[in-house]
Amino acid sequence: MKLERDLLTLQLRPLQAWQINSDVSETNIHVDELFWEHQFSPVSFVFLGKRKIVNGVATGRNPSDFFNQGKTEDRTLADQDRRAEKEGDEMAGWSYFGSSYSLQSLLATPFRNSQRIRAMLQLNSNWNALATDVSLIAYYADRPALGVNLSAVLGEKTIVYAEAAMRKGRDRQSLVLSANGTVTGTMDDSKRWIADIVIGRQYTTDRGITLTTEYWRNDNGFSNQEYAGITHTLTSDTGNPRLAGSLLSTPGLRRNSVFIRIGDIPLLEAQKGEITWIRNLDDASNYIRCAISWDINQIDSLRLGFDKLSGARLSEYGASKINNRFFLIYKRNY
């Protein structure tokens, strides 16, 4: 609802999901956004309520998307839906738009079990001479962070980009290893600043097919020494095998990966294909997805896909309980 200088926004997301061969089902209506915005001047706005703030320029993963770290995310969705279908946060904010930059400040309620108010200051700018967009983010929370996003256009078909975050504290416990290299325990690692970086390139062909390549470096992942300790503990059944086994279920198990996608492949009318390959460079495990998206009409769409995870038994993707997965998603926009 829009008035002369005020805007009231409401976004609902109905969800019905069920699992074949089980009694697990879910029917819910999520209130993703409900906020009031007031225009103080042509370039200055304030808002209050539940709002969704999404950051990042990369395709496969977004380390600078601080407000959404730790939230449940449906990875079977197309990227634009995966990033859009998130529940917002209760917050207040102010935005200012200059001639070649914008500034946004936010103050949000604590996240889940945290007791600390969250705050974010973001500066977006455009360097016209270099055809480059820049975003700088300062984030205050239980784990403060700094983020940067760079995106540049090279010619008419190529975009190069980089997204990076430096965050205080590791998002998992660090390992305590015995003299013979087995896992005996974990310890808190909350003082160090941890780097998480994505560097990518996207090329669009004359037919509209997109070719995306990204390198991921996430220092939250286990080092070679830590991972060797996990595997040695499990294969020798010494140290603490139960603890070592639980560590294999941690997302982002290793540090170095490559993401490759061929997207927007034209098939039949209103149907497009996608092939995604994630290769873990540390343990040579693989994640492969083939998917078809079909825009039936302006409000109805289907997405059908198949995932395959492979690798050694104790590798990033080989350790997953799921080796193959089919999914079918129907979506209606109201």
Coordinates of C-alpha atoms in Angstrom, one line a residue:
M1 CA 0.0 0.0 0.0
K2 CA 1.5 3.3 -1.1
L3 CA 0.6 6.8 0.1
E4 CA 2.1 10.1 -0.9
R5 CA 5.2 9.8 1.3
D6 CA 4.7 6.4 3.0
L7 CA 4.8 2.8 1.9
L8 CA 3.5 -0.3 3.7
T9 CA 4.9 -3.5 2.4
L10 CA 3.7 -7.1 3.1
Q11 CA 5.2 -10.3 1.7
L12 CA 3.7 -13.7 2.5
R13 CA 5.1 -17.0 1.5
P14 CA 2.7 -20.0 1.7
L15 CA 4.6 -23.3 2.1
Q16 CA 3.3 -26.9 1.8
A17 CA 5.9 -29.7 1.8
W18 CA 5.9 -33.4 2.4
Q19 CA 8.2 -36.3 2.3
I20 CA 7.5 -39.5 0.4
N21 CA 7.4 -42.7 2.5
S22 CA 7.2 -40.8 5.8
D23 CA 4.7 -38.9 7.9
V24 CA 6.8 -35.7 7.7
S25 CA 4.8 -32.7 6.3
E26 CA 4.6 -29.0 6.8
T27 CA 1.9 -26.4 6.0
N28 CA 2.7 -22.8 6.9
I29 CA 2.5 -19.2 5.9
H30 CA 5.7 -17.3 6.4
V31 CA 5.6 -13.5 6.9
D32 CA 8.8 -12.6 5.1
E33 CA 8.3 -8.9 5.2
L34 CA 6.0 -6.4 6.9
F35 CA 7.4 -2.9 7.3
W36 CA 6.5 0.8 7.0
E37 CA 8.7 3.2 5.1
H38 CA 8.6 7.0 5.2
Q39 CA 10.2 9.4 2.7
F40 CA 11.8 12.3 4.4
S41 CA 13.1 13.8 1.2
P42 CA 13.6 12.7 -2.4
V43 CA 16.9 11.1 -1.3
S44 CA 16.3 10.0 2.3
F45 CA 14.1 7.2 3.7
V46 CA 13.5 5.5 7.1
F47 CA 11.7 2.3 7.7
L48 CA 10.5 0.1 10.7
G49 CA 9.3 -3.4 10.8
K50 CA 10.2 -6.9 9.5
R51 CA 12.4 -6.5 6.4
K52 CA 14.6 -8.8 4.2
I53 CA 18.2 -7.5 3.6
V54 CA 20.1 -9.6 1.2
N55 CA 23.7 -8.9 0.2
G56 CA 26.3 -10.4 -2.2
V57 CA 27.3 -10.5 -5.9
A58 CA 28.4 -14.1 -6.2
T59 CA 26.2 -16.9 -7.6
G60 CA 27.0 -20.1 -5.7
R61 CA 27.5 -18.7 -2.2
N62 CA 27.5 -15.3 -0.5
P63 CA 29.8 -14.8 2.5
S64 CA 28.9 -11.1 2.9
D65 CA 25.2 -11.9 3.4
F66 CA 25.5 -11.4 7.1
F67 CA 21.9 -11.0 8.1
N68 CA 21.0 -14.4 6.5
Q69 CA 23.9 -16.5 7.8
G70 CA 22.5 -19.4 9.8
K71 CA 19.0 -19.2 8.3
T72 CA 17.4 -22.3 6.6
E73 CA 17.8 -22.1 2.9
D74 CA 16.2 -24.3 0.2
R75 CA 19.1 -25.1 -2.1
T76 CA 16.9 -26.8 -4.7
L77 CA 15.4 -23.5 -5.7
A78 CA 16.7 -21.4 -8.5
D79 CA 19.2 -18.8 -7.3
Q80 CA 16.9 -15.8 -7.5
D81 CA 14.2 -17.7 -5.6
R82 CA 16.7 -19.1 -3.0
R83 CA 17.9 -15.6 -2.2
A84 CA 14.4 -14.0 -2.3
E85 CA 12.5 -16.6 -0.2
K86 CA 14.0 -15.8 3.1
E87 CA 12.3 -14.6 6.3
G88 CA 13.2 -11.0 7.2
D89 CA 14.4 -9.6 10.5
E90 CA 12.8 -7.1 12.8
M91 CA 14.7 -3.9 12.3
A92 CA 14.8 -0.1 11.8
G93 CA 16.8 1.5 9.1
W94 CA 17.7 4.7 7.3
S95 CA 18.8 5.1 3.6
Y96 CA 20.3 8.0 1.7
F97 CA 20.9 8.1 -2.0
G98 CA 23.6 10.4 -3.4
S99 CA 24.4 11.1 -7.1
S100 CA 26.9 8.1 -7.3
Y101 CA 26.5 6.3 -4.0
S102 CA 24.0 5.2 -1.4
L103 CA 24.3 4.8 2.3
Q104 CA 22.3 2.5 4.6
S105 CA 22.3 2.0 8.3
L106 CA 20.4 -0.8 10.1
L107 CA 19.6 -1.8 13.7
A108 CA 18.1 -5.2 14.1
T109 CA 16.9 -7.4 17.0
P110 CA 19.2 -10.2 18.2
F111 CA 19.4 -13.4 16.1
R112 CA 17.9 -16.5 17.7
N113 CA 19.6 -17.3 21.1
S114 CA 21.9 -14.3 20.9
Q115 CA 21.6 -11.4 23.4
R116 CA 23.3 -8.8 21.3
I117 CA 21.6 -6.2 19.1
R118 CA 22.8 -6.3 15.5
A119 CA 23.9 -3.3 13.5
M120 CA 25.0 -2.8 9.9
L121 CA 26.4 0.2 7.9
Q122 CA 26.7 -0.3 4.2
L123 CA 28.1 2.0 1.5
N124 CA 27.3 1.3 -2.2
S125 CA 29.1 3.2 -4.9
N126 CA 29.6 3.1 -8.7
W127 CA 32.9 3.9 -10.4
N128 CA 31.6 4.8 -13.9
A129 CA 35.1 5.2 -15.3
L130 CA 35.9 1.6 -14.5
A131 CA 32.3 0.2 -15.0
T132 CA 32.6 -1.2 -11.4
D133 CA 30.1 -1.4 -8.6
V134 CA 31.5 -1.4 -5.0
S135 CA 29.8 -2.3 -1.7
L136 CA 31.5 -2.0 1.7
I137 CA 29.8 -3.5 4.8
A138 CA 30.5 -3.1 8.5
Y139 CA 28.5 -5.6 10.6
Y140 CA 28.2 -5.6 14.4
A141 CA 26.9 -8.7 16.2
D142 CA 28.1 -11.5 18.4
R143 CA 30.6 -12.1 15.7
P144 CA 31.5 -8.8 14.1
A145 CA 32.4 -8.8 10.4
L146 CA 33.6 -6.7 7.5
G147 CA 32.4 -7.4 3.9
V148 CA 33.2 -6.1 0.4
N149 CA 31.6 -6.8 -3.0
L150 CA 33.1 -5.8 -6.3
S151 CA 31.5 -6.3 -9.7
A152 CA 32.9 -5.0 -13.0
V153 CA 31.6 -5.3 -16.6
L154 CA 34.2 -6.3 -19.3
G155 CA 32.8 -5.7 -22.7
E156 CA 29.2 -6.6 -23.5
K157 CA 29.2 -10.2 -22.4
T158 CA 31.5 -10.7 -19.4
I159 CA 31.1 -9.7 -15.7
V160 CA 33.9 -10.4 -13.2
Y161 CA 33.2 -10.1 -9.5
A162 CA 34.6 -10.8 -6.0
E163 CA 32.9 -11.1 -2.7
A164 CA 34.8 -11.3 0.6
A165 CA 34.1 -11.4 4.3
M166 CA 36.3 -11.2 7.4
R167 CA 34.5 -12.4 10.5
K168 CA 35.6 -12.6 14.1
G169 CA 35.5 -16.2 15.3
R170 CA 35.3 -19.5 13.5
D171 CA 31.8 -20.8 12.8
R172 CA 32.8 -24.2 14.3
Q173 CA 35.0 -25.6 17.1
S174 CA 38.7 -26.2 16.3
L175 CA 40.1 -29.6 16.8
V176 CA 42.3 -30.9 19.6
L177 CA 44.6 -33.6 18.2
S178 CA 46.7 -36.1 20.2
A179 CA 50.4 -36.7 19.6
N180 CA 49.6 -39.4 17.1
G181 CA 47.2 -37.1 15.2
T182 CA 43.7 -38.4 16.3
V183 CA 40.8 -36.2 17.5
T184 CA 40.5 -36.1 21.2
G185 CA 38.3 -33.0 21.6
T186 CA 37.4 -29.5 20.4
M187 CA 38.1 -25.9 21.6
D188 CA 36.5 -22.6 21.0
D189 CA 38.1 -20.4 18.3
S190 CA 36.4 -17.1 18.8
K191 CA 39.3 -14.6 18.7
R192 CA 40.7 -15.0 15.2
W193 CA 39.4 -13.2 12.2
I194 CA 38.4 -15.7 9.5
A195 CA 38.5 -15.0 5.7
D196 CA 35.7 -16.2 3.4
I197 CA 36.3 -15.3 -0.3
V198 CA 34.5 -15.9 -3.6
I199 CA 36.1 -14.8 -7.0
G200 CA 34.0 -15.3 -10.1
R201 CA 33.3 -14.6 -13.8
Q202 CA 30.1 -14.9 -15.8
Y203 CA 30.0 -14.9 -19.6
T204 CA 26.7 -14.7 -21.6
T205 CA 26.6 -16.1 -25.1
D206 CA 24.6 -14.7 -28.0
R207 CA 21.9 -17.3 -27.3
G208 CA 21.6 -16.1 -23.7
I209 CA 23.4 -19.1 -22.1
T210 CA 25.4 -18.1 -19.0
L211 CA 28.7 -19.7 -18.2
T212 CA 29.7 -19.0 -14.5
T213 CA 32.9 -20.0 -12.8
E214 CA 33.8 -19.3 -9.2
Y215 CA 36.7 -20.1 -6.8
W216 CA 35.7 -20.5 -3.2
R217 CA 38.1 -20.1 -0.3
N218 CA 36.6 -20.5 3.2
D219 CA 39.0 -20.6 6.1
N220 CA 36.2 -21.8 8.4
G221 CA 36.7 -25.2 6.8
F222 CA 39.0 -27.8 8.3
S223 CA 42.7 -27.6 7.5
N224 CA 44.6 -30.5 6.0
Q225 CA 46.0 -31.4 9.4
E226 CA 42.5 -31.3 11.1
Y227 CA 40.9 -33.3 8.3
A228 CA 43.7 -35.9 8.5
G229 CA 43.0 -36.2 12.2
I230 CA 39.3 -36.8 11.5
T231 CA 40.0 -39.5 8.9
H232 CA 42.8 -41.2 11.0
T233 CA 40.5 -41.3 14.1
L234 CA 37.6 -42.9 12.1
T235 CA 39.8 -45.4 10.2
S236 CA 41.9 -46.5 13.2
D237 CA 39.0 -46.3 15.7
T238 CA 41.2 -44.5 18.2
G239 CA 40.9 -41.1 19.9
N240 CA 37.2 -40.0 19.9
P241 CA 35.5 -41.6 16.8
R242 CA 32.0 -40.4 17.8
L243 CA 33.1 -36.8 17.9
A244 CA 35.1 -37.2 14.6
G245 CA 32.1 -38.7 12.9
S246 CA 29.8 -35.8 14.0
L247 CA 32.3 -33.4 12.4
L248 CA 31.8 -34.8 9.0
S249 CA 28.2 -33.5 8.9
T250 CA 29.4 -29.9 9.3
P251 CA 28.6 -27.8 6.2
G252 CA 31.6 -26.4 4.3
L253 CA 33.8 -29.2 5.5
R254 CA 36.9 -28.2 3.6
R255 CA 38.4 -24.9 2.4
N256 CA 38.9 -24.8 -1.4
S257 CA 36.3 -25.4 -4.0
V258 CA 35.4 -24.6 -7.6
F259 CA 31.8 -23.8 -8.7
I260 CA 30.9 -24.1 -12.4
R261 CA 27.5 -23.6 -13.9
I262 CA 26.0 -23.6 -17.4
G263 CA 22.7 -21.9 -17.0
D264 CA 19.7 -20.5 -19.0
I265 CA 20.1 -23.2 -21.6
P266 CA 17.2 -22.8 -24.1
L267 CA 15.2 -26.0 -24.4
L268 CA 11.6 -26.0 -25.6
E269 CA 9.4 -22.8 -25.4
A270 CA 9.6 -21.2 -21.9
Q271 CA 11.9 -24.0 -20.6
K272 CA 15.5 -23.6 -19.6
G273 CA 18.2 -26.0 -18.5
E274 CA 20.9 -25.8 -15.9
I275 CA 24.0 -27.9 -15.2
T276 CA 26.0 -27.2 -12.0
W277 CA 29.2 -28.8 -10.8
I278 CA 31.0 -28.1 -7.5
R279 CA 34.4 -29.7 -7.2
N280 CA 36.1 -29.8 -3.8
L281 CA 39.7 -29.2 -4.5
D282 CA 40.9 -30.6 -1.2
D283 CA 39.4 -34.1 -1.4
A284 CA 38.3 -34.4 -5.0
S285 CA 34.6 -35.0 -4.2
N286 CA 31.9 -33.7 -6.4
Y287 CA 28.4 -32.3 -6.4
I288 CA 26.5 -32.3 -9.7
R289 CA 23.0 -30.9 -10.5
C290 CA 20.9 -31.0 -13.6
A291 CA 17.7 -29.0 -13.6
I292 CA 14.9 -27.8 -15.9
S293 CA 12.9 -24.7 -15.1
W294 CA 9.6 -24.1 -16.9
D295 CA 7.6 -20.8 -16.8
I296 CA 4.1 -22.2 -17.5
N297 CA 2.6 -18.7 -17.5
Q298 CA 3.1 -15.4 -15.8
I299 CA 2.2 -16.8 -12.3
D300 CA 2.9 -20.6 -12.5
S301 CA 6.3 -22.3 -12.8
L302 CA 7.8 -25.7 -12.4
R303 CA 11.4 -26.8 -11.5
L304 CA 12.5 -30.4 -11.9
G305 CA 16.0 -31.5 -11.0
F306 CA 18.5 -34.3 -10.1
D307 CA 21.4 -34.0 -7.7
K308 CA 24.3 -36.5 -7.5
L309 CA 27.0 -36.4 -4.7
S310 CA 30.1 -38.5 -5.1
G311 CA 33.6 -38.9 -3.6
A312 CA 35.6 -41.0 -1.1
R313 CA 33.7 -42.3 1.9
L314 CA 35.0 -39.5 4.2
S315 CA 35.1 -36.7 1.7
E316 CA 33.0 -33.5 1.7
Y317 CA 30.3 -34.9 -0.6
G318 CA 31.0 -38.6 -0.3
A319 CA 30.3 -38.4 3.4
S320 CA 26.7 -37.2 2.8
K321 CA 23.8 -39.4 3.7
I322 CA 22.3 -38.5 0.3
N323 CA 24.0 -39.8 -2.8
N324 CA 21.2 -39.0 -5.3
R325 CA 18.2 -36.8 -5.0
F326 CA 15.2 -35.9 -7.3
F327 CA 13.1 -32.8 -6.7
L328 CA 10.0 -31.2 -8.2
I329 CA 8.9 -27.7 -7.2
Y330 CA 5.7 -26.0 -8.3
K331 CA 5.4 -22.3 -7.6
R332 CA 2.6 -19.8 -8.0
N333 CA 3.0 -16.1 -7.6
Y334 CA 0.0 -14.1 -6.3

